[in-house]
Coordinates of C-alpha atoms and ligand atoms in Angstrom, one line a residue:
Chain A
X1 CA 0.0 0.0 0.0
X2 CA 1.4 3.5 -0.8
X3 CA 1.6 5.9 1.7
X4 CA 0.7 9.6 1.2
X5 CA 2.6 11.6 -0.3
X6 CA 3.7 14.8 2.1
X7 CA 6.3 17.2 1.5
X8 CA 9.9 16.8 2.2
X9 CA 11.6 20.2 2.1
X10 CA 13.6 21.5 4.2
X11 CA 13.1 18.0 6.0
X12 CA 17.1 17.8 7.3
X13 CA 17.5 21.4 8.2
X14 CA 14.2 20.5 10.4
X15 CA 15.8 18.2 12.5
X16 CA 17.8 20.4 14.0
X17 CA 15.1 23.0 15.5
X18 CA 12.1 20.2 16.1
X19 CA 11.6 18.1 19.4
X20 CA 13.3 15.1 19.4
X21 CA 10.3 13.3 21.0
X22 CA 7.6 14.7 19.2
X23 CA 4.7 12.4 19.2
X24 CA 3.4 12.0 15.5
X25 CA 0.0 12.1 15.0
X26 CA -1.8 8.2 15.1
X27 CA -2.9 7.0 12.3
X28 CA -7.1 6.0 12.6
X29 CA -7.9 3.3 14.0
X30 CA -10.9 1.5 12.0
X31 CA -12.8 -1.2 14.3
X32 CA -12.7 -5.4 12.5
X33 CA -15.5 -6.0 9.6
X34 CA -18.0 -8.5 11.0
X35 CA -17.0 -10.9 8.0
X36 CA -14.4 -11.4 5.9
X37 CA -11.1 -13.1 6.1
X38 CA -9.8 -10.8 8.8
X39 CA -13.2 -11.8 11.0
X40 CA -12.1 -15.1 10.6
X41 CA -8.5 -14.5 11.8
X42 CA -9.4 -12.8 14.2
X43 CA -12.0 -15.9 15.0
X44 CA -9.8 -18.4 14.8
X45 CA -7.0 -16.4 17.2
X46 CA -9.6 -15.7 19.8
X47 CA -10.5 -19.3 20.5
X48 CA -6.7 -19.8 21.0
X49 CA -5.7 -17.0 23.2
X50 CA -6.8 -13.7 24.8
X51 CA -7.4 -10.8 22.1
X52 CA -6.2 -7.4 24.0
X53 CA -7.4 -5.2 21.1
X54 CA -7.9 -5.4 17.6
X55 CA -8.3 -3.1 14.7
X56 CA -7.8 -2.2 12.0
X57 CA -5.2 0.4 10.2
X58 CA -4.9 1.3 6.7
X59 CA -6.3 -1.7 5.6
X60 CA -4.4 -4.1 7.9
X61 CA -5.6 -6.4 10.9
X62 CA -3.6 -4.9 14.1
X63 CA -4.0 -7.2 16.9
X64 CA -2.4 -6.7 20.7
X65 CA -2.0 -9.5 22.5
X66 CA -0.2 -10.7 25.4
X67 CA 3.4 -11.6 25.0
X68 CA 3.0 -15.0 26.4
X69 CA 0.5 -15.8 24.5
X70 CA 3.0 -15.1 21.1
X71 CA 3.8 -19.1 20.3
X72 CA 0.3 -19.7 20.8
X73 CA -0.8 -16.6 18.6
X74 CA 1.5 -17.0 15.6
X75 CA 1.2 -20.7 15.5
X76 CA -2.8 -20.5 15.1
X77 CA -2.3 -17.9 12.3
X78 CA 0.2 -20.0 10.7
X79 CA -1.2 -23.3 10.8
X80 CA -5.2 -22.4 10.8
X81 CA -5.1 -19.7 8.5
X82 CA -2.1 -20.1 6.5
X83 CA 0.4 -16.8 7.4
X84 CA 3.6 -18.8 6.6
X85 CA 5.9 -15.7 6.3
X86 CA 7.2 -13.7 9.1
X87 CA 8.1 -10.9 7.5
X88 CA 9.3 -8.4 9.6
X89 CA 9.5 -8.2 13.4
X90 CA 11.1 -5.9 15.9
X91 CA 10.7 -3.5 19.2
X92 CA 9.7 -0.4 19.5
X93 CA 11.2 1.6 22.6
X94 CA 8.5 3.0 24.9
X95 CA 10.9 2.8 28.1
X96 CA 10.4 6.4 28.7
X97 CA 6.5 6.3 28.3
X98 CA 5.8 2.5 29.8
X99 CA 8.7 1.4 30.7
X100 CA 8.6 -1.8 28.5
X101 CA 9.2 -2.4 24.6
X102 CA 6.4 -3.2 22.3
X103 CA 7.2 -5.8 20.5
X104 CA 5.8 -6.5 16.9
X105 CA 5.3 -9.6 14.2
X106 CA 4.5 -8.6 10.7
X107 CA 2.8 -11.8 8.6
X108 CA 1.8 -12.0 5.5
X109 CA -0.4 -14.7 4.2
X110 CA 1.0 -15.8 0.6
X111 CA -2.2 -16.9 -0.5
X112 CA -4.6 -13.8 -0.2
X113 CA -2.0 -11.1 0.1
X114 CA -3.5 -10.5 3.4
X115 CA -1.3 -9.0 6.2
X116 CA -1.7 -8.9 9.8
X117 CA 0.3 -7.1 12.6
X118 CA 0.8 -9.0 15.7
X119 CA 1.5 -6.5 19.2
X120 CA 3.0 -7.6 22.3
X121 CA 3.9 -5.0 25.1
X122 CA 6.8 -6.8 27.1
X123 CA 8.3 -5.0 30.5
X124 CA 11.6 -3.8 30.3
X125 CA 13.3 -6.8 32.3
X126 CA 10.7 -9.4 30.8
X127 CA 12.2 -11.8 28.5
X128 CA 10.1 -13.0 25.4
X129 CA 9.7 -16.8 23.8
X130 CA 11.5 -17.0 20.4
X131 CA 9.2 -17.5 17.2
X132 CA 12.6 -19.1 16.3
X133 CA 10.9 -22.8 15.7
X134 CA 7.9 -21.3 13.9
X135 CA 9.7 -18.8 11.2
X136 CA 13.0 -19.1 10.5
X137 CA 13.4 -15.7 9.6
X138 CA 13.1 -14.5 13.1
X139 CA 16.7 -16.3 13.9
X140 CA 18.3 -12.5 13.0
X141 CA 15.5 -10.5 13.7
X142 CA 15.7 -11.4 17.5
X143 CA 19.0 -11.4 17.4
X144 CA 19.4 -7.7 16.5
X145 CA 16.2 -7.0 18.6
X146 CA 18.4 -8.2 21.3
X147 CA 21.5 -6.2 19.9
X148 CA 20.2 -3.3 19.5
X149 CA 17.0 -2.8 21.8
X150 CA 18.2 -5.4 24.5
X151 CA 15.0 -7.9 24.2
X152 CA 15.6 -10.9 25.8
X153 CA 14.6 -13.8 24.0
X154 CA 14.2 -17.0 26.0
X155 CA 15.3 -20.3 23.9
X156 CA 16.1 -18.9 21.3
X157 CA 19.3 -21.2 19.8
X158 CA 22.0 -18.6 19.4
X159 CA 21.7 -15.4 20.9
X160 CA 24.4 -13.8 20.0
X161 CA 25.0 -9.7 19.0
X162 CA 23.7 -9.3 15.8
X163 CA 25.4 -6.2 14.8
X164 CA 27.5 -4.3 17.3
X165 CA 30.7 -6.4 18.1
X166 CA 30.5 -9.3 21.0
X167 CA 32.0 -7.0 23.2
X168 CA 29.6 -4.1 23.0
X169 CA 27.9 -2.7 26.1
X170 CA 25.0 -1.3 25.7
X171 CA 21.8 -1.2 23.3
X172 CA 22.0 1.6 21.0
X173 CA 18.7 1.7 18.9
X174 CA 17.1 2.7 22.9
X175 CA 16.2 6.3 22.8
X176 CA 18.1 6.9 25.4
X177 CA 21.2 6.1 24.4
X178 CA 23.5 9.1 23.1
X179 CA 24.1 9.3 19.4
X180 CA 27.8 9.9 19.8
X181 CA 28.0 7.1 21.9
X182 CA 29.0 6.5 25.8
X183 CA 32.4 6.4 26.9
X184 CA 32.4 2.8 26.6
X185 CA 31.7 3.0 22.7
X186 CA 33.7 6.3 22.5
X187 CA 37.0 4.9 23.6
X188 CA 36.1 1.4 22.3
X189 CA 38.7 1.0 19.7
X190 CA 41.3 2.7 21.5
X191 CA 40.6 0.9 24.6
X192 CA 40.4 -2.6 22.7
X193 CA 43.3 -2.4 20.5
X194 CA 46.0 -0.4 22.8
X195 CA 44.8 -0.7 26.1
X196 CA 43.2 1.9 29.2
X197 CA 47.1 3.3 29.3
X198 CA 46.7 4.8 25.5
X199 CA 43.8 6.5 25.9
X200 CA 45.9 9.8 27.2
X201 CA 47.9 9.3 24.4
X202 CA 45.7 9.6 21.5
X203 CA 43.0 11.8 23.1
X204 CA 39.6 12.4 23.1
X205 CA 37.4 11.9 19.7
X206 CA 37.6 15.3 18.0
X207 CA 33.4 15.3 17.3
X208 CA 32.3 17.8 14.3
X209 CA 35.5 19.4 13.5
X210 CA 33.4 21.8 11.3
X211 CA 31.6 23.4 13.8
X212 CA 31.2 27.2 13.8
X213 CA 31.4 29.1 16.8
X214 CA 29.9 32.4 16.7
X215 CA 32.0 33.8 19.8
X216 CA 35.3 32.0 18.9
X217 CA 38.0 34.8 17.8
X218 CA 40.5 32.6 16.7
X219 CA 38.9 30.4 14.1
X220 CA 36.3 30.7 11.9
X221 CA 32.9 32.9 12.5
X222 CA 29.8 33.0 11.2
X223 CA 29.5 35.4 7.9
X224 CA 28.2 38.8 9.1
X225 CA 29.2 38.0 12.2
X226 CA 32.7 38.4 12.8
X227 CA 33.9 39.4 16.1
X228 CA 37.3 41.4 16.4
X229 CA 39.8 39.0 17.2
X230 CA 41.2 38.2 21.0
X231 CA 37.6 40.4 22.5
X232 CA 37.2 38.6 25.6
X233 CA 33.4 36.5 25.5
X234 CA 31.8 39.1 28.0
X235 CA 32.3 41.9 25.4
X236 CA 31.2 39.6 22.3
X237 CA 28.2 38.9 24.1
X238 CA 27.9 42.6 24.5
X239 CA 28.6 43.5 21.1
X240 CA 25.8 41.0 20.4
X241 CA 23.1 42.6 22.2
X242 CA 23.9 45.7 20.3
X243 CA 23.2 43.9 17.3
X244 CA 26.9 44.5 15.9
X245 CA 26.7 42.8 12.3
X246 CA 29.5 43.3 10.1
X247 CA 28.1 43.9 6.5
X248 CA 28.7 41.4 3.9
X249 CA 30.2 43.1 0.7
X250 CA 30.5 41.8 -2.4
X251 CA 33.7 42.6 -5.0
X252 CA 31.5 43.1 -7.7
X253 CA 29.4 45.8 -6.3
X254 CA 31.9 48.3 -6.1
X255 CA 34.1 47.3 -8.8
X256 CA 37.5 45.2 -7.9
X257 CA 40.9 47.9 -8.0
X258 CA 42.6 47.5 -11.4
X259 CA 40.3 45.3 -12.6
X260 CA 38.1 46.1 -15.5
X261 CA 34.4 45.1 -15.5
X262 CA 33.4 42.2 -17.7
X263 CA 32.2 43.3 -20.8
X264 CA 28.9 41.8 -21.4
X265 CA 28.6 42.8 -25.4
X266 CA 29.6 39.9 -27.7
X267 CA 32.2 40.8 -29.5
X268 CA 31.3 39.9 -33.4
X269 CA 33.5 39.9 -36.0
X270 CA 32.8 41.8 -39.1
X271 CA 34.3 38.9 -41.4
X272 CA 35.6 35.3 -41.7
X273 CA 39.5 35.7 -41.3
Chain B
X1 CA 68.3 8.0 -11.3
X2 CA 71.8 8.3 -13.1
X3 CA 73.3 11.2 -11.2
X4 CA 76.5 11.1 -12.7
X5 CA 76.3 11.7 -16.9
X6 CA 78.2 8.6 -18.5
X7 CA 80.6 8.4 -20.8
X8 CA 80.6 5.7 -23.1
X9 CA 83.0 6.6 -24.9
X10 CA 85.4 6.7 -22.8
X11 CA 84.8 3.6 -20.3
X12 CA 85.1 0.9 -23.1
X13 CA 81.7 1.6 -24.7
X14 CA 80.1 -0.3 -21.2
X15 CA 76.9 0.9 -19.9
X16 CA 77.6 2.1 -17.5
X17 CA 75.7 4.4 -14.7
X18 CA 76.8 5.2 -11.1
X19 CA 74.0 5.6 -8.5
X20 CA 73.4 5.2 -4.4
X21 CA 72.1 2.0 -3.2
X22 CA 69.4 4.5 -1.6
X23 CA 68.6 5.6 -4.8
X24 CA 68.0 2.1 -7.0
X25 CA 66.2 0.7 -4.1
X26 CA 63.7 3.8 -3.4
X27 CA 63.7 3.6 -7.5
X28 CA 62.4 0.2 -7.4
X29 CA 59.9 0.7 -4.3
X30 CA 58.5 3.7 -5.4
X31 CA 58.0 2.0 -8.9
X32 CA 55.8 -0.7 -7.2
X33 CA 54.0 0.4 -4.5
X34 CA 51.6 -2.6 -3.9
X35 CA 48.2 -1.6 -2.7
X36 CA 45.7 -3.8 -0.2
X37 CA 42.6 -3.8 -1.7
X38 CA 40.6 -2.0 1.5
X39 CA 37.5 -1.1 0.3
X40 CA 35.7 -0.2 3.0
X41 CA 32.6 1.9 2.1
X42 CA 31.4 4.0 -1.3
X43 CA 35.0 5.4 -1.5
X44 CA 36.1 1.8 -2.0
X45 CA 34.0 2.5 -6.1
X46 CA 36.2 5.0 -6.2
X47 CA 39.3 3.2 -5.6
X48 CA 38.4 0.5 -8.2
X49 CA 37.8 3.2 -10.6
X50 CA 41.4 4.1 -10.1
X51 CA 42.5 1.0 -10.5
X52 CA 40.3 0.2 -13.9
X53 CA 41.3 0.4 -17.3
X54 CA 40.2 4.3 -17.5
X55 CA 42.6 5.4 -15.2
X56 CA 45.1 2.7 -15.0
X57 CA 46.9 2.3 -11.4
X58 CA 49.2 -0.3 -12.9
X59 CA 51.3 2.0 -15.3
X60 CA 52.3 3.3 -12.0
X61 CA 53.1 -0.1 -10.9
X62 CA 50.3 -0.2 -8.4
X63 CA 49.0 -3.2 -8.3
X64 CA 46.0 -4.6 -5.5
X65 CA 46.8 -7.2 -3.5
X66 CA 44.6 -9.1 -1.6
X67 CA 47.3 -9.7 1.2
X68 CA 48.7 -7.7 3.8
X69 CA 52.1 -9.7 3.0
X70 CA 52.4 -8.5 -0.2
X71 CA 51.1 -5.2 -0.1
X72 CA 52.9 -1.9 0.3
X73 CA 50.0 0.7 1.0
X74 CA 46.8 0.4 2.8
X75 CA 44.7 2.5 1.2
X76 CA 41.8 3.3 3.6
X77 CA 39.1 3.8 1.1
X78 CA 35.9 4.2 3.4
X79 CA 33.7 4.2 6.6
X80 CA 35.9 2.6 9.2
X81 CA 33.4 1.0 12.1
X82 CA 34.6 0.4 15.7
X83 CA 33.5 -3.3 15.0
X84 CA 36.2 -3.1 12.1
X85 CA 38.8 -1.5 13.9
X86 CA 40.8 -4.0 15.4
X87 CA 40.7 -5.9 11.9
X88 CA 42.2 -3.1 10.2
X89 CA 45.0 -2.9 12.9
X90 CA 45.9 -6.8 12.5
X91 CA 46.2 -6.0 8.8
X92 CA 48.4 -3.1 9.3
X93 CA 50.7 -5.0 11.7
X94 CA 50.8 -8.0 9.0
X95 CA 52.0 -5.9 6.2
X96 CA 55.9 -5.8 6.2
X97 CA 57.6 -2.9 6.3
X98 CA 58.5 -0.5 4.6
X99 CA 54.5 0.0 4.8
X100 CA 52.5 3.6 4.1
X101 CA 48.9 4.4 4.4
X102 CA 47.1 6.6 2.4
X103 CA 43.4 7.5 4.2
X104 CA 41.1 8.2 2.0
X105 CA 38.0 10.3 1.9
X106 CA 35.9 12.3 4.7
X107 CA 34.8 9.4 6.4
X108 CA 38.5 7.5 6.6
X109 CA 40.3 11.0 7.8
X110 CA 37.5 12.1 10.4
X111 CA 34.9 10.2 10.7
X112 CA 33.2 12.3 7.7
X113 CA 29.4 12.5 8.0
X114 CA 28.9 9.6 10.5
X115 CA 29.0 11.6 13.6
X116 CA 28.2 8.1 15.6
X117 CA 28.5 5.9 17.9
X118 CA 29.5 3.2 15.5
X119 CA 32.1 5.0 13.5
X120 CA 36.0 5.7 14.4
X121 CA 36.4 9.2 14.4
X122 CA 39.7 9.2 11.8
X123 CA 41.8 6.2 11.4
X124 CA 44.7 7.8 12.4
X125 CA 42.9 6.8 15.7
X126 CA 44.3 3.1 15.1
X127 CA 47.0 3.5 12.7
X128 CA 49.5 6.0 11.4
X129 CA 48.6 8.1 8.4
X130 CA 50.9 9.4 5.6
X131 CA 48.7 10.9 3.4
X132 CA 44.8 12.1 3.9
X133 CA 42.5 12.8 0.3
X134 CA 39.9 15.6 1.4
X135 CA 36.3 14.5 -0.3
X136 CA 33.2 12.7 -0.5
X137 CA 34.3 10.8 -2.6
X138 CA 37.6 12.0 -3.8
X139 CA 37.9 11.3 -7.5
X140 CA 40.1 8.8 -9.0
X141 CA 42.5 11.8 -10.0
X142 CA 43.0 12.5 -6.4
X143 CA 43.9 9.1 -5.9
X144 CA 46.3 9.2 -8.7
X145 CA 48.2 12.1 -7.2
X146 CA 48.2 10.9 -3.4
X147 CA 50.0 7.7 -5.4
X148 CA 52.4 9.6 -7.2
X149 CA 53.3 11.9 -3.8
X150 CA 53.7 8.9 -2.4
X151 CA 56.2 7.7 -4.4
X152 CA 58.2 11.0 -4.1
X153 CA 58.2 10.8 -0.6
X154 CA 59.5 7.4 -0.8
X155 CA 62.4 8.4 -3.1
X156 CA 63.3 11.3 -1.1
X157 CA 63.2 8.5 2.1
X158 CA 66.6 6.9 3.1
X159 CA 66.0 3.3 1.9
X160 CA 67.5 1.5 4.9
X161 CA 67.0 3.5 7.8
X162 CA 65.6 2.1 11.3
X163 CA 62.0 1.8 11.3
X164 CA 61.0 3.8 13.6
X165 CA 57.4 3.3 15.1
X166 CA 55.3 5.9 13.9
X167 CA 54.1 8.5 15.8
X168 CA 50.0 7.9 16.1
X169 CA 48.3 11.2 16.2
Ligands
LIG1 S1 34.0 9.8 2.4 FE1 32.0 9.8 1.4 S2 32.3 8.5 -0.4 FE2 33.9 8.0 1.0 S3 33.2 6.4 2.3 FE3 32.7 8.3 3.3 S4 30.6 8.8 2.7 FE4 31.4 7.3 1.2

């Protein structure tokens, strides 16, 4: 199903001025036809296991369950009504919110086209059963669930970091993890390959080399903005209030010394030499 | 190479031509700097562009190898993860010396756009640099010239002097 379509400008320059949590608007929420195949999904589940909510969003069969009910679940769906293709599952982080992950099965029935979204809310120090035995695909997918998010997966037959090196502390797809890293992943390379003793040595990361700023005197400075060089900060600040912007000239609007405007006239020639 | 002009006629019609050991040996390294292939991210495209028919790194007698023992320069020709880094170090220490690296692109000299978690900030983090290409991706002709500084910094190089370990940083 396509998506809509909405505009994209300025869609990176946004990110740096907009709330990182910001809460997008929820899609609608459409409640289960009384017939149709999804009615009889959703028949066939509820006779197996306890149905938290169901609905259904652009088009799809959303159904929350409870996570210990997900071998049960995904087996019914599989077996009884023939989704034989897991394919996509992960966690979403909601630590913050609910302290828990909500955990997610996408399967797609490959003879109707039909596709149903399986929910499960676990807590953040509950451990889920692997759908390991049931789709194979979901070997990887817990394993970086478990990499990156740090869902526990109980019997699952190699859990093992997916992504991030063996060594790795830390979950880095949770919100709350820092992009540039902790000090663990900061120093990781240094630490692992030279030891603790180096890290003096070699230094701290230098993060965004290219960064501009506006009250440093030494380096570079904003364009319009440049400060006189050596002003100690409480006079730049100063300077600031008064609205001190140095105006931007161009060469060409006041001619360039000794050099003569372009000519804009083609020159033609009178005759073929 | 032949500093000295040579006379044929007058040494018995020999060919003759008087040089350094320095010299022939820096000659004949600097004439086949072996490369390891290290493509590491989009940069790595680059890098077999250079070495492609177009632009031809074996008239400069660079040839890629795809070991460490054989190879001459690591050229560090993308993203560098922290997974990777201790894989790239092992490589370095296998190649024998003499040995150069040539970093190259954004990413390799600084970390480039990947301001993360998961990226080394500059591989001169892990190993020592001799030459940094500035650009996203720099084009073959940059790699080109970084090959042919190269090889003038090894002739001007005394060809056996102690190795010392290179400063990192
Ligand atoms: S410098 Fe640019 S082209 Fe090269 S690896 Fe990094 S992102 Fe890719």
């Amino acid at each position: 199903m396509m998506r809509p379509y909405t505009p994209k400008d300025n869609v990176q320059a946004k990110a740096y001025y907009t709330d990182r949590f910001w809460v997008a608007p929820r899609i609608a929420e459409e409640p289960v036809p009384k017939e149709g195949i999804y009615a009889e999904d959703l028949d066939a589940l509820s006779a197996k296991c306890k149905v938290l909510k169901a609905y259904i969003q652009r088009g799809q069969l959303v159904i929350h369950i409870d996570p210990k009910d997900n071998i049960t679940a995904l087996k019914t769906l599989k077996e009884e009504r023939w989704y034989e293709m897991l394919s996509e599952m992960s966690a979403v982080d909601f630590l913050a919110e609910r302290g828990g992950f909500e955990v997610f099965y996408q399967i797609l029935n490959l003879n109707t086209a039909q596709r149903i979204r399986i929910k499960c809310f676990v807590d953040e120090n509950e451990a889920i059963e692997s759908v390991n035995p049931l789709y194979r695909s979901a070997d990887w997918a817990e394993r970086e669930m478990w990499d990156l998010m740090g869902v526990k997966v109980n019997n699952h037959p190699y859990l093992k970091r997916l992504i991030m090196p063996d060594d790795w502390e830390g979950h880095p797809l949770r919100k709350t993890y820092p992009l540039e890293g902790d000090e663990f992943a900061q120093w990781y390379e240094v630490d692992k390959i030279f030891g603790k003793e180096a890290r003096d040595i070699i230094g701290p990361e230098n993060r965004d080399p290219a960064r501009i700023d506006r009250y440093d005197t030494e380096r570079f400075a904003r364009l319009g903005h440049e400060v006189p060089r050596g002003t100690p900060p409480e006079e730049l600040k100063k300077l600031e209030e008064e609205g001190v912007v140095t105006p931007v000239r161009y060469q060409e609007e006041e001619g360039v010394f000794l050099v003569k405007d372009l000519n804009e006239e083609p020159k033609v020639l009178d005759k073929r030499k | 190479m032949a500093q000295h002009q040579v006379n044929y006629t007058q040494s018995g019609g020999l060919p003759v031509a008087l040089t350094t050991v320095d010299k022939i040996l820096n000659w004949g390294r600097s004439n086949s700097v072996w490369a390891l292939t290290y493509g590491l991210a989009c940069c790595a495209i680059e890098m077999m562009a250079s070495g492609a028919s177009r632009y031809d790194f074996d008239r400069f007698g660079t040839i890629f190898r795809a070991s460490p023992r054989q190879a001459d320069v690591m050229i560090v020709a993308g993203t560098l993860t922290k997974k990777h880094s201790e894989f790239i170090r092992r490589l370095y220490d296998q190649m024998t010396e003499p040995k150069w690296v040539i970093s190259m692109g954004s990413c390799a000299n600084t970390g480039g756009m990947f301001n993360t978690y998961a990226t080394v900030q500059g591989v001169d983090r892990i190993i020592p640099v001799d030459m940094y290409l500035p650009g996203c991706a720099p084009r073959p002709e940059t790699l080109q010239y970084a090959v042919m500084l190269l090889q003038q910094k090894i002739r001007k190089e005394s060809a056996n002097k102690s190795q010392k370990p290179k400063r990192l940083v």
